[in-house]
Short mmCIF file of C-alpha atoms and ligand atoms in Angstrom, two decimals:
data_model
loop_
_atom_site.label_atom_id
_atom_site.label_comp_id
_atom_site.label_asym_id
_atom_site.label_seq_id
_atom_site.Cartn_x
_atom_site.Cartn_y
_atom_site.Cartn_z
CA MET F 17 14.82 -20.06 10.47
CA SER F 18 13.00 -16.69 9.11
CA GLN F 19 9.71 -17.61 8.08
CA LEU F 20 10.07 -14.87 5.57
CA LYS F 21 13.56 -15.94 4.24
CA ASN F 22 13.51 -16.04 0.11
CA ARG F 23 10.03 -14.98 -0.50
CA SER F 24 8.71 -13.44 -2.87
CA LEU F 25 5.38 -11.15 -1.49
CA VAL F 26 2.84 -10.90 -4.10
CA SER F 27 0.01 -10.51 -2.42
CA ILE F 28 -0.43 -9.33 0.99
CA THR F 29 -2.55 -12.60 1.03
CA ASP F 30 0.71 -13.94 0.89
CA TYR F 31 1.74 -13.14 4.38
CA SER F 32 0.33 -15.00 8.19
CA LYS F 33 -1.01 -12.53 10.63
CA ASP F 34 2.63 -13.64 12.56
CA ASP F 35 4.45 -12.60 9.41
CA ILE F 36 2.85 -9.22 9.03
CA LEU F 37 3.89 -8.87 13.12
CA LYS F 38 7.05 -9.60 12.12
CA VAL F 39 7.84 -7.11 9.48
CA LEU F 40 6.03 -4.18 11.63
CA GLU F 41 8.76 -5.12 14.67
CA ILE F 42 11.34 -5.51 12.19
CA ALA F 43 10.13 -2.12 11.32
CA ALA F 44 10.09 -0.56 14.17
CA ASP F 45 13.36 -1.33 14.86
CA PHE F 46 14.48 0.12 11.69
CA GLU F 47 12.85 3.26 12.97
CA LYS F 48 15.31 3.58 16.35
CA ASP F 49 17.70 2.95 14.03
CA PRO F 50 17.62 3.35 9.94
CA ARG F 51 21.02 3.92 9.28
CA GLN F 52 21.98 0.35 10.08
CA PRO F 53 24.76 -1.02 7.25
CA ILE F 54 23.47 -4.82 6.97
CA LEU F 55 23.15 -4.60 2.99
CA GLN F 56 27.09 -3.87 2.29
CA GLY F 57 27.63 -6.02 -0.78
CA HIS F 58 23.52 -6.53 -2.01
CA VAL F 59 22.23 -5.24 -4.76
CA ILE F 60 18.63 -4.47 -4.82
CA ALA F 61 16.27 -4.33 -8.38
CA SER F 62 13.79 -1.92 -8.59
CA LEU F 63 11.99 -2.00 -12.39
CA PHE F 64 8.99 0.71 -12.19
CA PHE F 65 6.61 -0.01 -15.61
CA GLU F 66 4.65 2.67 -14.06
CA PRO F 67 5.01 5.61 -12.50
CA SER F 68 5.58 5.95 -8.40
CA THR F 69 7.19 8.63 -6.48
CA ARG F 70 6.25 7.09 -2.61
CA THR F 71 6.69 3.81 -3.70
CA ARG F 72 10.21 3.80 -5.70
CA LEU F 73 11.72 6.69 -3.65
CA SER F 74 10.74 5.01 -0.71
CA PHE F 75 12.98 1.09 -1.74
CA GLU F 76 15.96 4.04 -2.63
CA SER F 77 16.29 5.35 0.49
CA ALA F 78 15.27 2.36 1.66
CA VAL F 79 18.85 0.03 0.37
CA GLN F 80 20.95 3.87 0.63
CA TYR F 81 19.91 3.98 3.99
CA LEU F 82 20.99 0.52 4.87
CA GLY F 83 24.43 0.50 2.51
CA GLY F 84 23.12 -1.66 -0.43
CA SER F 85 22.89 -0.81 -4.00
CA ILE F 86 20.16 -0.22 -6.68
CA VAL F 87 19.97 -0.64 -10.14
CA GLY F 88 16.75 -0.48 -12.27
CA PHE F 89 14.69 1.51 -14.25
CA ALA F 90 11.90 4.09 -13.20
CA SER F 91 9.41 3.92 -16.68
CA ALA F 92 9.21 1.00 -19.55
CA ASP F 93 10.50 3.75 -21.72
CA SER F 94 13.72 3.42 -20.61
CA SER F 95 14.12 -0.66 -21.07
CA SER F 96 14.32 -3.14 -23.69
CA VAL F 97 10.77 -3.45 -23.01
CA GLN F 98 10.22 -0.86 -25.77
CA LYS F 99 11.47 -3.48 -28.13
CA GLY F 100 9.58 -6.04 -27.52
CA GLU F 101 11.01 -8.01 -24.34
CA SER F 102 8.85 -10.06 -22.42
CA LEU F 103 7.97 -9.73 -18.78
CA LYS F 104 9.78 -13.48 -18.71
CA ASP F 105 12.79 -12.90 -20.25
CA THR F 106 13.00 -9.06 -18.54
CA ILE F 107 12.85 -11.10 -15.01
CA LEU F 108 15.48 -14.09 -16.17
CA THR F 109 17.75 -11.39 -16.94
CA VAL F 110 17.83 -8.85 -13.83
CA SER F 111 18.43 -12.07 -11.66
CA ASN F 112 20.99 -12.23 -12.90
CA TYR F 113 22.14 -8.43 -11.76
CA SER F 114 20.34 -8.94 -8.29
CA ASP F 115 19.63 -10.41 -5.45
CA LEU F 116 16.16 -8.96 -5.31
CA ILE F 117 13.43 -7.51 -7.06
CA VAL F 118 11.03 -4.80 -6.86
CA MET F 119 8.11 -4.90 -9.80
CA ARG F 120 5.05 -2.60 -10.01
CA ASN F 121 3.96 -3.28 -13.36
CA PRO F 122 0.13 -2.11 -15.16
CA LEU F 123 -0.86 -5.46 -15.24
CA ASP F 124 -3.16 -7.12 -12.66
CA GLY F 125 -1.38 -10.43 -12.33
CA SER F 126 2.04 -9.78 -13.52
CA ALA F 127 3.61 -9.57 -10.26
CA ARG F 128 2.62 -13.58 -9.62
CA TYR F 129 3.92 -13.75 -13.01
CA ALA F 130 7.17 -12.74 -12.23
CA SER F 131 7.56 -14.50 -8.93
CA GLU F 132 7.22 -17.93 -10.91
CA VAL F 133 9.44 -17.44 -13.14
CA SER F 134 12.56 -15.69 -10.88
CA PRO F 135 15.02 -17.18 -9.42
CA VAL F 136 15.35 -14.00 -7.00
CA PRO F 137 11.82 -12.80 -4.29
CA ILE F 138 10.09 -10.56 -6.13
CA ILE F 139 8.29 -7.94 -4.12
CA ASN F 140 5.20 -6.28 -5.74
CA ALA F 141 5.03 -2.74 -5.57
CA GLY F 142 1.93 -2.95 -7.00
CA ASP F 143 -0.11 -4.90 -9.87
CA GLY F 144 -2.60 -2.33 -12.38
CA ALA F 145 -5.17 -2.67 -10.10
CA ASN F 146 -4.81 -5.69 -7.78
CA GLN F 147 -2.88 -5.17 -4.89
CA HIS F 148 -0.14 -3.19 -3.39
CA PRO F 149 1.52 -5.20 -0.03
CA THR F 150 4.10 -2.44 0.84
CA GLN F 151 1.86 -0.15 0.90
CA CYS F 152 -0.91 -2.36 2.90
CA LEU F 153 1.96 -3.38 5.64
CA LEU F 154 2.97 0.39 6.19
CA ASP F 155 -0.63 1.45 6.17
CA LEU F 156 -0.78 -0.95 9.03
CA TYR F 157 1.91 0.45 10.32
CA SER F 158 0.93 3.53 10.50
CA ILE F 159 -2.42 2.43 12.28
CA GLN F 160 -0.80 0.64 14.89
CA LYS F 161 1.36 3.60 15.89
CA THR F 162 -1.22 5.93 15.68
CA GLN F 163 -4.56 3.38 17.82
CA GLY F 164 -1.42 1.02 19.78
CA THR F 165 -3.07 -1.67 18.41
CA LEU F 166 -3.95 -3.41 15.42
CA GLU F 167 -7.24 -5.22 16.69
CA ASN F 168 -10.76 -4.22 16.78
CA ILE F 169 -10.81 -0.23 14.63
CA HIS F 170 -13.40 1.16 13.40
CA ILE F 171 -11.63 2.00 9.61
CA ALA F 172 -13.54 3.99 6.46
CA MET F 173 -12.59 3.83 3.12
CA VAL F 174 -12.86 6.46 1.43
CA GLY F 175 -13.30 7.05 -2.74
CA ASP F 176 -12.31 3.91 -5.59
CA LEU F 177 -12.93 1.25 -3.92
CA LYS F 178 -13.91 -0.56 -7.02
CA TYR F 179 -9.90 0.58 -8.39
CA GLY F 180 -7.79 0.95 -6.08
CA ARG F 181 -5.36 -1.89 -4.72
CA THR F 182 -3.95 -0.01 -1.46
CA VAL F 183 -7.64 -0.56 -0.66
CA HIS F 184 -8.06 -4.15 -1.53
CA SER F 185 -4.83 -5.42 0.56
CA LEU F 186 -5.96 -3.30 3.61
CA VAL F 187 -9.26 -4.78 2.91
CA GLN F 188 -7.72 -8.29 3.53
CA ALA F 189 -5.41 -7.36 5.49
CA MET F 190 -7.75 -5.65 8.38
CA SER F 191 -9.57 -8.90 8.07
CA LEU F 192 -7.13 -10.63 10.58
CA PHE F 193 -7.55 -8.18 12.59
CA ASN F 194 -11.27 -7.76 13.66
CA ALA F 195 -11.92 -4.76 11.89
CA THR F 196 -14.97 -3.20 11.40
CA PHE F 197 -15.06 -2.10 7.68
CA HIS F 198 -16.93 1.15 6.61
CA LEU F 199 -17.03 1.45 2.95
CA VAL F 200 -17.92 5.04 1.58
CA SER F 201 -17.96 4.98 -2.43
CA PRO F 202 -19.64 5.95 -5.57
CA GLU F 203 -22.33 3.19 -7.04
CA SER F 204 -20.08 3.30 -9.44
CA LEU F 205 -17.43 1.96 -7.56
CA LYS F 206 -18.10 -0.09 -4.62
CA LEU F 207 -15.29 -2.65 -3.70
CA PRO F 208 -15.56 -5.49 -5.05
CA SER F 209 -17.38 -8.68 -4.05
CA ALA F 210 -14.50 -11.20 -4.51
CA VAL F 211 -12.60 -8.67 -2.00
CA LYS F 212 -15.66 -8.27 0.35
CA ARG F 213 -15.77 -12.04 0.42
CA TRP F 214 -13.07 -11.65 2.75
CA ILE F 215 -14.24 -9.67 5.62
CA SER F 216 -17.27 -12.03 5.45
CA GLU F 217 -15.15 -15.41 5.36
CA ALA F 218 -13.71 -13.59 8.30
CA GLY F 219 -17.05 -13.29 10.05
CA LEU F 220 -16.92 -9.72 10.33
CA GLU F 221 -19.07 -6.80 9.81
CA TYR F 222 -18.86 -4.18 7.18
CA HIS F 223 -21.35 -1.53 5.69
CA GLN F 224 -21.77 0.83 2.61
CA TYR F 225 -22.13 3.94 2.25
CA THR F 226 -22.37 6.83 -0.48
CA ASP F 227 -22.51 10.15 2.03
CA LEU F 228 -19.20 10.41 3.48
CA SER F 229 -19.73 12.49 6.61
CA GLU F 230 -22.65 10.34 8.22
CA VAL F 231 -19.09 7.92 9.66
CA ILE F 232 -17.01 10.67 9.78
CA PRO F 233 -17.38 10.84 13.89
CA ASN F 234 -17.97 6.53 14.27
CA VAL F 235 -13.75 5.82 13.08
CA ASP F 236 -10.56 5.62 14.37
CA ILE F 237 -9.40 5.59 11.44
CA ILE F 238 -10.58 7.72 7.90
CA TYR F 239 -8.29 6.13 4.66
CA MET F 240 -9.01 8.46 2.31
CA THR F 241 -7.67 7.60 -1.91
CA ARG F 242 -8.10 8.94 -5.00
CA ILE F 243 -10.24 8.32 -7.93
CA GLN F 244 -7.82 6.29 -10.32
CA ARG F 245 -8.20 7.42 -13.25
CA GLU F 246 -6.16 6.01 -15.33
CA ARG F 247 -8.03 2.45 -14.61
CA PHE F 248 -10.97 3.78 -15.89
CA PRO F 249 -11.91 1.96 -19.40
CA ASP F 250 -14.18 5.30 -20.41
CA PRO F 251 -13.22 8.89 -19.56
CA LEU F 252 -16.77 9.74 -19.38
CA GLU F 253 -17.41 7.35 -16.31
CA TYR F 254 -14.17 9.47 -14.91
CA GLU F 255 -15.60 12.83 -15.56
CA ALA F 256 -18.99 11.69 -12.96
CA VAL F 257 -17.32 10.29 -9.90
CA LYS F 258 -13.79 12.74 -10.05
CA ASN F 259 -15.33 14.84 -7.52
CA ALA F 260 -17.25 12.26 -5.43
CA TYR F 261 -15.43 13.11 -2.15
CA VAL F 262 -13.03 16.25 -0.80
CA LEU F 263 -12.42 16.29 2.63
CA GLU F 264 -12.46 19.24 4.61
CA ASN F 265 -11.17 20.61 8.48
CA LYS F 266 -14.32 21.69 9.30
CA MET F 267 -16.10 18.17 8.48
CA LEU F 268 -13.12 16.60 10.94
CA GLU F 269 -14.87 18.58 14.02
CA ASN F 270 -17.03 16.03 15.18
CA SER F 271 -14.51 13.26 15.01
CA LYS F 272 -12.84 11.00 17.82
CA ASP F 273 -9.93 12.29 19.39
CA ASN F 274 -7.90 9.27 18.61
CA MET F 275 -9.12 9.20 14.94
CA ARG F 276 -6.54 10.06 12.32
CA VAL F 277 -6.54 10.28 8.18
CA LEU F 278 -4.56 8.14 6.37
CA HIS F 279 -4.40 8.75 2.45
CA PRO F 280 -1.77 6.20 0.23
CA LEU F 281 -0.86 9.42 -1.93
CA PRO F 282 -0.77 11.02 -4.22
CA ARG F 283 -3.77 12.73 -3.69
CA VAL F 284 -5.34 14.50 -6.44
CA ASN F 285 -8.54 16.55 -4.86
CA GLU F 286 -9.70 14.28 -2.94
CA ILE F 287 -8.19 16.13 0.90
CA SER F 288 -8.72 19.71 1.11
CA THR F 289 -5.11 21.09 2.10
CA ASP F 290 -6.93 22.87 5.17
CA VAL F 291 -6.87 19.55 6.49
CA ASP F 292 -2.55 19.09 6.57
CA ASP F 293 -2.19 21.40 9.30
CA ASN F 294 -4.95 19.54 11.68
CA PRO F 295 -3.36 17.23 13.25
CA LYS F 296 -5.14 14.32 12.60
CA ALA F 297 -3.83 14.53 9.08
CA TYR F 298 -1.29 11.30 9.16
CA TYR F 299 -0.46 11.22 5.15
CA PHE F 300 2.57 12.73 4.69
CA GLN F 301 4.42 10.41 7.93
CA GLN F 302 2.32 7.42 7.46
CA ALA F 303 4.77 7.72 3.52
CA GLN F 304 7.71 8.73 5.86
CA ASN F 305 7.36 4.55 7.79
CA GLY F 306 6.93 3.52 4.22
CA VAL F 307 11.34 3.99 4.68
CA TYR F 308 11.28 1.61 8.17
CA VAL F 309 8.69 -0.85 7.23
CA ARG F 310 10.47 -1.03 3.61
CA GLN F 311 14.16 -1.35 5.33
CA ALA F 312 12.33 -4.61 7.22
CA LEU F 313 10.91 -6.33 4.37
CA ILE F 314 14.14 -6.30 2.67
CA ALA F 315 15.61 -7.17 5.54
CA ALA F 316 13.88 -10.07 6.05
CA ILE F 317 13.93 -11.72 2.82
CA LEU F 318 17.18 -11.23 2.79
CA GLY F 319 17.70 -13.09 6.07
CA LEU F 320 19.38 -10.10 7.13
CA LYS F 321 17.10 -9.96 10.06
CA GLN F 322 14.15 -12.24 12.15
N1 LIG C 40 1.54 5.16 -2.22
C1 LIG C 40 1.79 4.74 -3.77
O1 LIG C 40 2.09 3.31 -4.12
O2 LIG C 40 2.58 5.68 -4.69
P1 LIG C 40 3.84 6.31 -5.55
O3 LIG C 40 2.51 5.67 -6.95
O4 LIG C 40 3.86 7.52 -6.07
O5 LIG C 40 4.32 4.96 -5.35
#
């Protein structure tokens, strides 16, 4: 029996290295043939309490390419949460209408709570500044695809390492693959100690920088991130760091041949548009990989692929 069947995915740490590799293997199969009608008769619920373009729409594409149906809402304003309904009541109700719930919510820990009360599996599509495990899986897929391996990668993570949930998930996952971490951020947005502990406990190295240009020649992946304006308690703090890093095409001149620029997107101004035509820019292909990875996850959790 599949190791992933009927299991929620709340944090990337819920998955072992073997679980992760299994999802990536199934995703590669979907990339070859994304239109397989295996979800006919299944209903997936998509509950987005926070804005999204890529995660919500790639889940919808994933389901529809596989012949399934999707129900849900794109903002809390269009649900009965607006009338004061609790998260528990929302989840118990929606579980009557679906086989699997995909949820994004601004509260850290909300996905774990939903998974504890839900009779159907929950996929966390981002909970506050905490975790974004499906983004993490598509990031891993993109790294594996561009580098030919996930092992022994030198990765630079740049920008908002404090509030960036995609960074937290990716650090934890790459700690399973002997990565070396180059952490570039303003002093006020350093990676939280609890996440750095994952690196140390795996016996791996991390190096912290404030200067982006210092790391560019030495890394295989540059993972740029947006400064997460919506998570700052004080708008003045955001103003002080909002333009901390802007990656420009000329800065990539001395980068390694195999180096690729990733970004979970959306971008604001942290990657100049003159990078987009550089063959080392991979962020839009990365977003496309999200469809195959989300197809793989849904299929594995529903026990339709193993
Ligand atoms: N990467 C990501 O989560 O993008 P969206 O917020 O558009 O879903």
